CSV table of C-alpha atoms in Angstrom, one decimal:
chain,number,residue,atom,x,y,z
A,27,MET,CA,98.3,86.0,265.8
A,28,GLU,CA,100.2,88.9,267.4
A,29,ASN,CA,102.7,86.4,269.0
A,30,ASN,CA,103.3,84.8,265.6
A,31,GLU,CA,104.0,88.1,264.0
A,32,ASN,CA,106.5,88.9,266.8
A,33,VAL,CA,108.2,85.6,266.3
A,34,GLU,CA,108.4,86.2,262.5
A,35,GLU,CA,109.8,89.7,263.1
A,36,LEU,CA,112.4,88.2,265.5
A,37,ASP,CA,113.4,85.6,263.0
A,38,LEU,CA,113.7,88.2,260.3
A,39,ASN,CA,115.9,90.4,262.5
A,40,GLN,CA,118.0,87.4,263.4
A,41,LEU,CA,118.5,86.3,259.8
A,42,MET,CA,119.4,89.9,258.8
A,43,LYS,CA,121.9,90.0,261.7
A,44,ILE,CA,123.6,86.8,260.5
A,45,ARG,CA,123.8,88.2,256.9
A,46,ARG,CA,125.4,91.4,258.2
A,47,GLU,CA,127.9,89.4,260.2
A,48,LYS,CA,128.8,87.4,257.0
A,49,LEU,CA,129.3,90.7,255.2
A,50,GLU,CA,131.5,92.1,258.0
A,51,GLU,CA,133.7,89.0,257.9
A,52,LEU,CA,134.1,89.3,254.1
A,53,GLN,CA,135.0,92.9,254.5
A,54,ALA,CA,137.5,92.1,257.3
A,55,ASN,CA,139.2,89.6,254.9
A,56,GLY,CA,139.4,92.1,252.1
A,57,LYS,CA,136.6,90.6,250.1
A,58,ASP,CA,133.9,93.3,250.2
A,59,PRO,CA,131.5,92.5,247.4
A,60,PHE,CA,130.3,96.2,247.3
A,61,GLU,CA,133.8,97.3,246.2
A,62,ILE,CA,133.3,95.5,242.8
A,63,THR,CA,132.4,98.0,240.2
A,64,LYS,CA,132.1,95.9,237.1
A,65,TYR,CA,131.6,92.3,236.0
A,66,ASN,CA,132.1,91.1,232.4
A,67,ARG,CA,129.4,88.7,231.4
A,68,THR,CA,129.6,86.9,228.1
A,69,HIS,CA,126.1,85.4,228.1
A,70,VAL,CA,122.7,85.5,229.8
A,71,SER,CA,120.8,82.3,230.6
A,72,GLN,CA,118.4,82.5,227.6
A,73,GLN,CA,121.3,82.7,225.2
A,74,ILE,CA,122.9,79.6,226.6
A,75,ARG,CA,119.6,77.7,226.3
A,76,ASP,CA,119.0,78.9,222.7
A,77,ASN,CA,122.5,78.2,221.6
A,78,TYR,CA,123.4,75.1,223.5
A,79,ALA,CA,124.7,73.2,220.4
A,80,GLU,CA,127.3,75.8,219.8
A,81,LEU,CA,128.2,76.5,223.4
A,82,GLU,CA,128.4,72.9,224.7
A,83,GLN,CA,131.8,72.5,226.5
A,84,LYS,CA,132.6,76.1,225.8
A,85,ASP,CA,133.4,78.6,228.6
A,86,VAL,CA,130.8,81.3,229.5
A,87,THR,CA,130.5,83.9,232.2
A,88,ILE,CA,127.1,84.6,233.6
A,89,ALA,CA,125.7,86.5,236.6
A,90,GLY,CA,122.5,86.5,238.6
A,91,ARG,CA,120.7,86.1,241.9
A,92,ILE,CA,120.9,82.8,243.8
A,93,ILE,CA,117.4,81.4,244.0
A,94,ALA,CA,118.2,77.8,244.9
A,95,LYS,CA,121.1,76.0,246.5
A,96,ARG,CA,121.8,72.4,247.3
A,97,ILE,CA,125.0,71.5,249.2
A,98,MET,CA,126.2,67.9,248.9
A,99,GLY,CA,129.5,67.7,250.7
A,100,LYS,CA,132.3,68.4,248.2
A,101,ALA,CA,129.9,69.3,245.3
A,102,SER,CA,126.8,71.5,245.1
A,103,PHE,CA,124.2,72.8,242.8
A,104,CYS,CA,122.9,76.3,242.7
A,105,THR,CA,120.4,78.1,240.5
A,106,ILE,CA,120.8,81.7,239.6
A,107,GLN,CA,118.2,84.0,238.0
A,108,ASP,CA,119.0,86.7,235.6
A,109,SER,CA,116.8,89.0,233.4
A,110,THR,CA,116.1,86.3,230.9
A,111,GLY,CA,115.4,83.3,233.2
A,112,LYS,CA,117.2,80.7,235.3
A,113,MET,CA,120.4,78.7,234.9
A,114,GLN,CA,121.7,75.8,237.1
A,115,SER,CA,125.4,75.6,238.0
A,116,TYR,CA,127.4,72.7,239.3
A,117,VAL,CA,130.0,73.8,241.8
A,118,SER,CA,132.6,71.5,243.3
A,119,ILE,CA,135.6,71.8,245.7
A,120,ASN,CA,137.8,70.2,243.0
A,121,ASP,CA,137.2,73.1,240.6
A,122,LEU,CA,137.1,76.0,243.0
A,123,GLY,CA,139.6,74.9,245.5
A,124,GLU,CA,139.0,74.4,249.2
A,125,GLU,CA,139.0,78.1,250.3
A,126,SER,CA,136.7,79.3,247.5
A,127,TYR,CA,134.3,76.4,247.9
A,128,LYS,CA,134.1,77.0,251.6
A,129,LEU,CA,133.2,80.6,250.9
A,130,PHE,CA,130.6,79.6,248.3
A,131,LYS,CA,128.8,77.4,250.9
A,132,THR,CA,128.3,80.6,253.0
A,133,TYR,CA,126.4,82.4,250.2
A,134,ASP,CA,122.7,83.0,250.9
A,135,ILE,CA,119.6,82.8,248.7
A,136,GLY,CA,119.3,86.3,247.2
A,137,ASP,CA,123.0,86.9,246.9
A,138,ILE,CA,124.1,88.0,243.4
A,139,ILE,CA,127.0,86.0,242.0
A,140,GLY,CA,129.0,85.7,238.9
A,141,ILE,CA,130.0,82.3,237.5
A,142,THR,CA,132.6,81.3,234.9
A,143,GLY,CA,132.6,77.8,233.6
A,144,PHE,CA,131.7,75.5,230.7
A,145,VAL,CA,128.3,74.6,229.4
A,146,PHE,CA,127.1,71.0,229.7
A,147,LYS,CA,124.0,68.9,230.4
A,148,THR,CA,123.4,66.9,233.6
A,149,ARG,CA,122.3,63.3,233.7
A,150,THR,CA,118.8,64.6,233.8
A,151,GLU,CA,119.4,66.5,230.5
A,152,GLU,CA,119.3,69.9,232.2
A,153,ILE,CA,121.5,72.6,230.6
A,154,SER,CA,123.9,73.9,233.2
A,155,VAL,CA,127.2,75.6,233.8
A,156,HIS,CA,130.1,73.7,235.4
A,157,ALA,CA,131.7,76.3,237.5
A,158,LYS,CA,135.4,77.0,237.4
A,159,GLU,CA,135.1,80.3,239.3
A,160,VAL,CA,132.4,81.9,241.5
A,161,THR,CA,132.4,85.5,242.5
A,162,LEU,CA,130.2,87.2,245.1
A,163,LEU,CA,129.0,90.4,243.5
A,164,THR,CA,126.4,91.7,245.9
A,165,LYS,CA,125.5,90.5,249.4
A,166,SER,CA,121.8,90.4,250.0
A,167,LEU,CA,121.2,91.6,253.6
A,168,ARG,CA,117.5,90.9,253.6
A,169,PRO,CA,116.1,87.4,253.0
A,170,LEU,CA,113.5,86.9,250.2
A,171,PRO,CA,109.9,86.4,251.4
A,172,GLU,CA,108.3,83.1,252.2
A,173,LYS,CA,111.5,81.1,251.6
A,174,PHE,CA,111.2,82.0,247.9
A,175,HIS,CA,107.9,80.2,247.4
A,176,GLY,CA,106.4,83.3,246.0
A,177,LEU,CA,105.1,86.6,247.2
A,178,LYS,CA,101.3,86.4,247.2
A,179,ASP,CA,100.3,89.5,249.3
A,180,THR,CA,99.2,91.9,246.5
A,181,ASP,CA,99.5,95.0,248.6
A,182,LEU,CA,103.1,94.1,249.5
A,183,ARG,CA,103.8,93.2,245.8
A,184,TYR,CA,102.7,96.7,244.7
A,185,ARG,CA,104.6,98.4,247.5
A,186,GLN,CA,107.8,96.4,246.9
A,187,ARG,CA,107.8,95.8,243.2
A,188,TYR,CA,111.5,95.1,243.3
A,189,VAL,CA,110.8,92.0,245.5
A,190,ASP,CA,107.8,91.1,243.3
A,191,LEU,CA,110.0,91.0,240.2
A,192,ILE,CA,112.5,88.8,242.0
A,193,VAL,CA,110.2,86.2,243.4
A,194,ASN,CA,107.5,86.3,240.7
A,195,PRO,CA,109.6,86.7,237.5
A,196,GLU,CA,106.5,86.1,235.3
A,197,VAL,CA,105.4,89.6,236.4
A,198,LYS,CA,108.2,90.9,234.1
A,199,ASN,CA,106.2,89.6,231.1
A,200,THR,CA,103.5,92.1,231.7
A,201,PHE,CA,105.9,95.0,231.8
A,202,GLU,CA,107.8,93.8,228.7
A,203,LEU,CA,104.4,93.7,226.9
A,204,ARG,CA,103.6,97.1,228.2
A,205,SER,CA,106.8,98.5,226.6
A,206,LYS,CA,106.0,96.7,223.3
A,207,ILE,CA,102.4,98.0,223.3
A,208,ILE,CA,103.5,101.6,223.8
A,209,ARG,CA,106.1,101.3,221.0
A,210,GLU,CA,103.5,99.8,218.7
A,211,VAL,CA,100.9,102.6,219.4
A,212,LYS,CA,103.6,105.2,218.7
A,213,LYS,CA,104.8,103.4,215.5
A,214,TYR,CA,101.2,103.2,214.3
A,215,LEU,CA,100.7,107.0,214.6
A,216,ASP,CA,104.2,107.8,213.3
A,217,ASP,CA,103.5,105.7,210.2
A,218,LEU,CA,100.3,107.8,209.6
A,219,GLY,CA,102.3,111.0,209.7
A,220,TYR,CA,101.6,112.2,213.3
A,221,LEU,CA,104.2,114.2,215.0
A,222,GLU,CA,105.1,113.3,218.6
A,223,VAL,CA,105.3,116.4,220.8
A,224,ASP,CA,105.8,117.4,224.4
A,225,THR,CA,103.6,119.8,226.3
A,226,PRO,CA,103.8,121.2,229.9
A,227,ILE,CA,103.0,119.0,232.9
A,228,LEU,CA,102.9,122.0,235.2
A,229,ASN,CA,100.0,124.2,234.2
A,230,THR,CA,98.6,127.5,235.4
A,231,ILE,CA,95.1,126.2,234.5
A,232,ALA,CA,93.8,122.7,234.9
A,233,GLY,CA,92.0,122.3,231.6
A,234,GLY,CA,91.0,119.8,229.0
A,235,ALA,CA,89.0,117.5,231.2
A,236,ALA,CA,86.4,117.4,234.0
A,237,ALA,CA,88.6,116.3,236.9
A,238,ARG,CA,90.0,117.6,240.3
A,239,PRO,CA,93.6,118.6,239.9
A,240,PHE,CA,96.6,118.3,242.2
A,241,ILE,CA,97.7,121.8,243.3
A,242,THR,CA,101.3,122.9,244.0
A,243,HIS,CA,102.9,126.3,244.4
A,244,HIS,CA,105.7,127.8,242.4
A,245,ASN,CA,107.9,129.8,244.8
A,246,THR,CA,109.7,132.0,242.4
A,247,LEU,CA,106.6,133.1,240.5
A,248,ASP,CA,104.5,133.0,243.8
A,249,ILE,CA,101.6,131.3,242.0
A,250,ASP,CA,99.6,128.1,242.4
A,251,MET,CA,100.1,125.6,239.6
A,252,TYR,CA,98.4,122.4,238.7
A,253,LEU,CA,99.7,119.0,237.5
A,254,ARG,CA,98.0,118.5,234.2
A,255,ILE,CA,94.7,116.6,234.1
A,256,ALA,CA,94.9,116.5,230.2
A,257,ASN,CA,97.1,117.8,227.5
A,258,GLU,CA,94.2,118.6,225.1
A,259,LEU,CA,94.3,122.4,225.1
A,260,TYR,CA,98.0,122.6,224.4
A,261,LEU,CA,97.8,120.1,221.5
A,262,LYS,CA,95.0,122.0,219.9
A,263,ARG,CA,97.1,125.2,220.1
A,264,LEU,CA,99.5,123.3,217.9
A,265,ILE,CA,96.8,122.6,215.4
A,266,VAL,CA,96.1,126.3,215.4
A,267,GLY,CA,99.8,126.9,214.8
A,268,GLY,CA,99.8,124.8,211.6
A,269,PHE,CA,100.7,121.2,212.6
A,270,ASP,CA,98.2,118.9,210.9
A,271,LYS,CA,98.7,115.8,213.0
A,272,VAL,CA,100.1,115.7,216.6
A,273,TYR,CA,100.1,113.3,219.5
A,274,GLU,CA,101.5,113.1,223.0
A,275,MET,CA,101.7,110.1,225.3
A,276,GLY,CA,102.5,110.9,228.9
A,277,ARG,CA,101.5,111.0,232.5
A,278,MET,CA,98.3,112.7,233.6
A,279,PHE,CA,97.4,113.5,237.2
A,280,ARG,CA,93.9,113.5,238.7
A,281,ASN,CA,93.2,114.0,242.4
A,282,GLU,CA,90.4,111.5,242.5
A,283,GLY,CA,89.4,108.1,243.8
A,284,MET,CA,91.5,104.9,243.5
A,285,ASP,CA,90.2,101.5,242.4
A,286,ILE,CA,91.0,98.8,239.9
A,287,LYS,CA,90.5,101.2,237.0
A,288,HIS,CA,92.0,104.4,238.5
A,289,ASN,CA,95.4,105.5,239.7
A,290,PRO,CA,96.1,109.2,240.6
A,291,GLU,CA,98.8,109.3,237.9
A,292,PHE,CA,98.2,107.4,234.7
A,293,THR,CA,99.5,107.2,231.1
A,294,ASN,CA,97.3,108.7,228.4
A,295,ILE,CA,97.7,109.5,224.7
A,296,GLU,CA,95.9,112.3,223.0
A,297,LEU,CA,96.1,112.9,219.3
A,298,TYR,CA,94.6,115.6,216.9
A,299,SER,CA,94.2,115.6,213.2
A,300,ALA,CA,93.2,118.7,211.2
A,301,TYR,CA,90.4,118.4,208.7
A,302,GLU,CA,89.0,115.2,210.2
A,303,ASP,CA,86.0,114.5,212.5
A,304,TYR,CA,84.9,112.0,215.2
A,305,ASN,CA,84.0,109.5,212.5
A,306,ASP,CA,87.6,109.4,211.3
A,307,MET,CA,88.6,109.0,215.0
A,308,MET,CA,86.3,106.0,215.3
A,309,ASN,CA,88.0,104.4,212.3
A,310,LEU,CA,91.5,105.2,213.6
A,311,THR,CA,90.7,103.8,217.1
A,312,GLU,CA,89.4,100.5,215.8
A,313,ASP,CA,92.3,100.0,213.5
A,314,LEU,CA,94.9,101.1,216.0
A,315,VAL,CA,93.7,98.7,218.8
A,316,ARG,CA,93.4,95.8,216.3
A,317,THR,CA,96.8,96.5,214.8
A,318,VAL,CA,98.6,96.8,218.1
A,319,ALA,CA,97.0,93.5,219.4
A,320,LYS,CA,98.0,91.7,216.2
A,321,ASN,CA,101.6,93.0,216.3
A,322,VAL,CA,102.1,92.4,220.0
A,323,LEU,CA,100.1,89.3,220.7
A,324,GLY,CA,99.9,87.8,217.3
A,325,LYS,CA,96.1,87.7,217.4
A,326,THR,CA,93.0,89.8,217.6
A,327,ASP,CA,90.7,87.4,219.5
A,328,ILE,CA,91.7,87.8,223.1
A,329,THR,CA,90.4,86.7,226.5
A,330,TYR,CA,90.0,89.3,229.3
A,331,GLN,CA,89.3,87.9,232.7
A,332,GLY,CA,87.6,84.9,231.3
A,333,THR,CA,85.6,86.7,228.7
A,334,GLU,CA,86.2,86.2,224.9
A,335,ILE,CA,86.7,89.6,223.2
A,336,ASP,CA,86.7,89.9,219.4
A,337,LEU,CA,88.8,92.9,218.3
A,338,THR,CA,88.2,92.3,214.6
A,339,SER,CA,86.1,94.7,212.5
A,340,PRO,CA,83.5,96.0,212.5
A,341,TRP,CA,82.9,97.3,216.0
A,342,LYS,CA,79.4,98.1,217.0
A,343,ARG,CA,78.4,101.8,216.7
A,344,ILE,CA,75.3,103.2,218.4
A,345,SER,CA,74.2,106.5,219.8
A,346,MET,CA,73.9,107.0,223.6
A,347,ILE,CA,70.2,107.5,223.4
A,348,ASP,CA,69.7,104.4,221.2
A,349,ALA,CA,71.9,102.4,223.5
A,350,ILE,CA,69.8,103.4,226.5
A,351,LYS,CA,66.6,102.5,224.6
A,352,GLU,CA,68.1,99.2,223.6
A,353,VAL,CA,68.8,98.2,227.2
A,354,THR,CA,66.1,99.9,229.2
A,355,GLY,CA,63.3,100.7,226.7
A,356,ILE,CA,63.4,104.4,227.7
A,357,ASP,CA,63.5,106.7,224.6
A,358,PHE,CA,65.0,110.1,225.5
A,359,ASN,CA,64.1,111.3,222.0
A,360,LYS,CA,60.6,111.5,223.3
A,361,ILE,CA,61.6,113.2,226.5
A,362,GLU,CA,61.9,117.0,226.1
A,363,THR,CA,62.0,118.6,229.5
A,364,ASP,CA,64.4,118.4,232.5
A,365,GLU,CA,61.4,117.7,234.7
A,366,GLU,CA,60.3,114.7,232.7
A,367,ALA,CA,63.8,113.4,232.4
A,368,THR,CA,64.3,113.7,236.2
A,369,LYS,CA,61.1,111.8,236.9
A,370,ILE,CA,62.1,109.0,234.5
A,371,ALA,CA,65.5,108.8,236.3
A,372,LYS,CA,63.9,108.5,239.7
A,373,ASP,CA,61.4,105.9,238.4
A,374,ALA,CA,64.4,103.9,237.1
A,375,GLY,CA,66.0,103.9,240.6
A,376,LEU,CA,68.7,106.5,239.9
A,377,GLU,CA,69.8,108.8,242.8
A,378,VAL,CA,68.8,112.3,241.6
A,379,GLU,CA,68.6,115.4,243.8
A,380,GLY,CA,66.2,118.2,242.7
A,381,ILE,CA,65.7,118.8,239.0
A,382,MET,CA,68.7,117.8,236.8
A,383,ALA,CA,69.3,118.8,233.2
A,384,ARG,CA,68.0,116.3,230.6
A,385,GLY,CA,71.5,115.9,229.2
A,386,ASN,CA,73.0,115.0,232.6
A,387,ILE,CA,70.1,112.5,233.2
A,388,ILE,CA,70.9,110.9,229.8
A,389,ASN,CA,74.5,110.5,230.7
A,390,LEU,CA,73.7,109.2,234.2
A,391,MET,CA,71.2,106.7,232.8
A,392,PHE,CA,73.9,105.4,230.4
A,393,GLU,CA,76.5,105.1,233.1
A,394,GLU,CA,74.2,103.3,235.5
A,395,LYS,CA,72.2,101.1,233.2
A,396,VAL,CA,74.1,100.5,230.0
A,397,GLU,CA,77.9,100.8,230.4
A,398,ASP,CA,78.4,97.4,232.1
A,399,THR,CA,76.5,95.6,229.3
A,400,LEU,CA,79.0,96.7,226.6
A,401,ILE,CA,81.2,93.7,226.5
A,402,GLN,CA,82.3,93.5,222.8
A,403,PRO,CA,84.0,96.6,221.4
A,404,THR,CA,81.3,99.3,221.0
A,405,PHE,CA,81.4,103.0,220.1
A,406,ILE,CA,78.8,105.1,222.0
A,407,TYR,CA,78.4,108.4,220.2
A,408,ASP,CA,76.4,111.7,220.3
A,409,TYR,CA,76.9,112.7,224.0
A,410,PRO,CA,74.8,115.5,225.6
A,411,ILE,CA,76.3,118.9,225.4
A,412,GLU,CA,76.2,119.2,229.2
A,413,VAL,CA,79.0,116.7,229.6
A,414,SER,CA,80.9,117.7,226.5
A,415,PRO,CA,82.2,121.3,226.9
A,416,LEU,CA,84.9,121.0,224.3
A,417,THR,CA,82.9,119.3,221.5
A,418,LYS,CA,81.1,120.5,218.4
A,419,LYS,CA,77.3,120.4,218.5
A,420,LYS,CA,75.5,117.9,216.4
A,421,LYS,CA,73.8,119.8,213.5
A,422,SER,CA,70.6,117.8,213.6
A,423,ASP,CA,70.2,118.2,217.4
A,424,PRO,CA,72.2,121.0,219.1
A,425,ARG,CA,71.5,119.4,222.5
A,426,LEU,CA,74.0,116.7,221.5
A,427,THR,CA,77.6,116.7,220.4
A,428,GLU,CA,79.8,114.9,218.0
A,429,ARG,CA,81.6,112.9,220.6
A,430,PHE,CA,82.1,109.2,221.2
A,431,GLU,CA,83.6,106.9,223.8
A,432,VAL,CA,84.7,103.3,223.1
A,433,PHE,CA,83.8,100.5,225.5
A,434,ILE,CA,85.2,97.0,225.8
A,435,GLY,CA,84.3,94.6,228.6
A,436,GLY,CA,82.0,97.2,230.2
A,437,ARG,CA,84.9,99.7,230.6
A,438,GLU,CA,85.7,102.9,228.7
A,439,TYR,CA,89.0,102.9,226.8
A,440,GLY,CA,88.9,106.1,224.7
A,441,ASN,CA,87.2,109.4,224.2
A,442,ALA,CA,87.0,111.5,221.0
A,443,TYR,CA,85.4,114.6,219.6
A,444,SER,CA,84.8,116.6,216.5
A,445,GLU,CA,86.7,119.4,218.2
A,446,LEU,CA,84.9,122.7,219.0
A,447,ASN,CA,86.7,125.4,217.1
A,448,ASP,CA,84.2,128.3,217.5
A,449,PRO,CA,85.9,130.7,220.0
A,450,ILE,CA,82.6,132.4,220.8
A,451,ASP,CA,80.8,129.2,221.6
A,452,GLN,CA,83.9,127.9,223.5
A,453,TYR,CA,84.0,131.0,225.6
A,454,GLU,CA,80.3,130.7,226.6
A,455,ARG,CA,80.9,127.0,227.5
A,456,PHE,CA,83.9,127.8,229.6
A,457,LYS,CA,81.9,130.6,231.3
A,458,ARG,CA,79.2,128.1,232.2
A,459,GLN,CA,81.9,125.7,233.5
A,460,ALA,CA,83.5,128.5,235.5
A,461,GLU,CA,80.1,129.2,237.1
A,462,LEU,CA,79.8,125.6,238.1
A,463,ARG,CA,83.3,125.7,239.6
A,464,GLU,CA,82.4,128.8,241.6
A,465,ALA,CA,79.3,126.9,242.9
A,466,GLY,CA,81.6,124.2,244.3
A,467,ASP,CA,82.1,121.7,241.4
A,468,GLU,CA,85.9,121.0,241.7
A,469,GLU,CA,85.8,119.0,238.5
A,470,ALA,CA,84.4,121.7,236.3
A,471,ASN,CA,86.6,123.2,233.6
A,472,MET,CA,88.5,126.5,234.3
A,473,MET,CA,88.3,129.5,232.0
A,474,ASP,CA,91.3,129.5,229.7
A,475,GLU,CA,91.5,132.9,228.1
A,476,ASP,CA,94.7,132.1,226.2
A,477,PHE,CA,93.1,129.1,224.6
A,478,ILE,CA,90.2,131.3,223.5
A,479,ASN,CA,92.7,133.7,222.1
A,480,ALA,CA,94.3,130.8,220.1
A,481,LEU,CA,90.9,129.8,218.7
A,482,GLU,CA,90.3,133.4,217.6
A,483,TYR,CA,93.2,133.0,215.2
A,484,GLY,CA,91.4,130.1,213.7
A,485,MET,CA,91.6,126.3,214.2
A,486,PRO,CA,90.6,124.1,211.2
A,487,PRO,CA,88.0,121.4,211.7
A,488,THR,CA,89.7,118.8,213.8
A,489,GLY,CA,89.2,115.4,215.1
A,490,GLY,CA,90.7,114.5,218.5
A,491,LEU,CA,91.1,111.3,220.4
A,492,GLY,CA,92.3,110.3,223.9
A,493,ILE,CA,93.1,106.7,224.9
A,494,GLY,CA,93.8,105.4,228.4
A,495,ILE,CA,97.1,103.5,227.7
A,496,ASP,CA,97.1,101.8,231.1
A,497,ARG,CA,93.6,100.4,230.5
A,498,LEU,CA,94.6,99.3,227.0
A,499,ILE,CA,97.6,97.5,228.5
A,500,MET,CA,95.3,95.9,231.1
A,501,LEU,CA,93.1,94.6,228.3
A,502,LEU,CA,96.0,93.2,226.2
A,503,THR,CA,97.8,91.6,229.1
A,504,ASP,CA,94.6,90.2,230.8
A,505,SER,CA,95.4,92.2,234.0
A,506,ALA,CA,92.5,92.7,236.5
A,507,SER,CA,93.8,95.9,238.1
A,508,ILE,CA,95.5,99.0,236.9
A,509,ARG,CA,98.1,98.4,239.6
A,510,ASP,CA,99.1,95.2,237.8
A,511,VAL,CA,100.4,97.2,234.8
A,512,LEU,CA,102.0,100.1,236.8
A,513,LEU,CA,105.5,99.3,238.1
A,514,PHE,CA,105.0,101.6,241.0
A,515,PRO,CA,101.3,102.4,241.7
A,516,THR,CA,100.3,105.0,244.2
A,517,MET,CA,100.1,103.5,247.7
A,518,LYS,CA,99.2,105.0,251.1
A,519,PRO,CA,102.3,104.9,253.3
A,520,LEU,CA,102.3,102.3,256.0
A,521,ASN,CA,103.5,104.7,258.6
């Protein structure tokens, strides 16, 4: 194996050496392609295919990367690929002249060329361009992988997305859909009267979520700062300030594990609406996802990794305690103490050290026993207060909160609250979180005195919602990994 790798590396180096020599010869003859600053195209390949009836026998100018080439003596065929697809071109010595045709024959797969000529159909009815002039616009100094039969190594695809997009052009479809999905989400909220805003990415406090932050240092201020883990606390400050409906979509950063669902930086949207609660957020979530799917995909019945998903209303709504009972038969409404809850957890095979709080046990039981079973869209509501430090308590049971998460295909897609607006209660919860942090919990919330100060001025009853945009895009593009929907996912350096 090692010998084969050495041979492949030698071949690659030799091929690159030949290409550089070709470039040097071009430069020596005053034909350096890198000196070209502009090339005036009249069409892209899709326009020619779509408008063949009007363009037949008409001159066009196109440009793209050579992905196939067939030399047949005094005439040749080549295929170029542009941003919209592929286009074949017929190139002959009679049209180009001897010198230009000779030069064309030296061009390599991967070179970027411009072609001027008339549109026609070959004897096999393939729409093509009969070249009158061919211009080398960029010399590719590195050959495409696997003789252009496709880049299959997923790790290399993620590391070198630029190559992935060249040799697997269907990958572009995912990212074009990504852009459309993001536009539709924003349009949906804009149409409801939400205001899009920007909040700081560099924070002096990592707040708004339970997560370990990335830490940096500001030299001028001589203070440590954090890349935001959420934008919640800033957005709620704006509700205090008098905005009724706000949202922000942007990058969040969490210094945590990486898997098919998690990347250290990811796109999230959070939105807040004054005078609403978590029930309103459920209705909004359901309608937003359904509307985006319909507008982007043209349907609300989708398939994700082989499983049929029905996004049409109504989505199932069930409390966390009832969901646990439905799957396991365990009824936490009948379990009052931490000791009893801990024993139940151990009997169920959960890994529990010491005595855990009843609320933490409920959440752990749900994550381990229930979450994977939630295939069709399901709202799980009324979370324990221990795992919901920013949420209003449930009036009928103050051990629970007015919070929900939405699950599809066994995966969480959104998190929402009836937002806590009691500054005294919020201070006490921050205080408990700070104590956990001092005890070594790096994911516990920090004390945010300024946010408490804001709440003391008064925040109206507010509903808040966060949706993982990357996960939503994974769902709507049937992508197995978050890396498939990020152009440049985080990767460990090879060296």
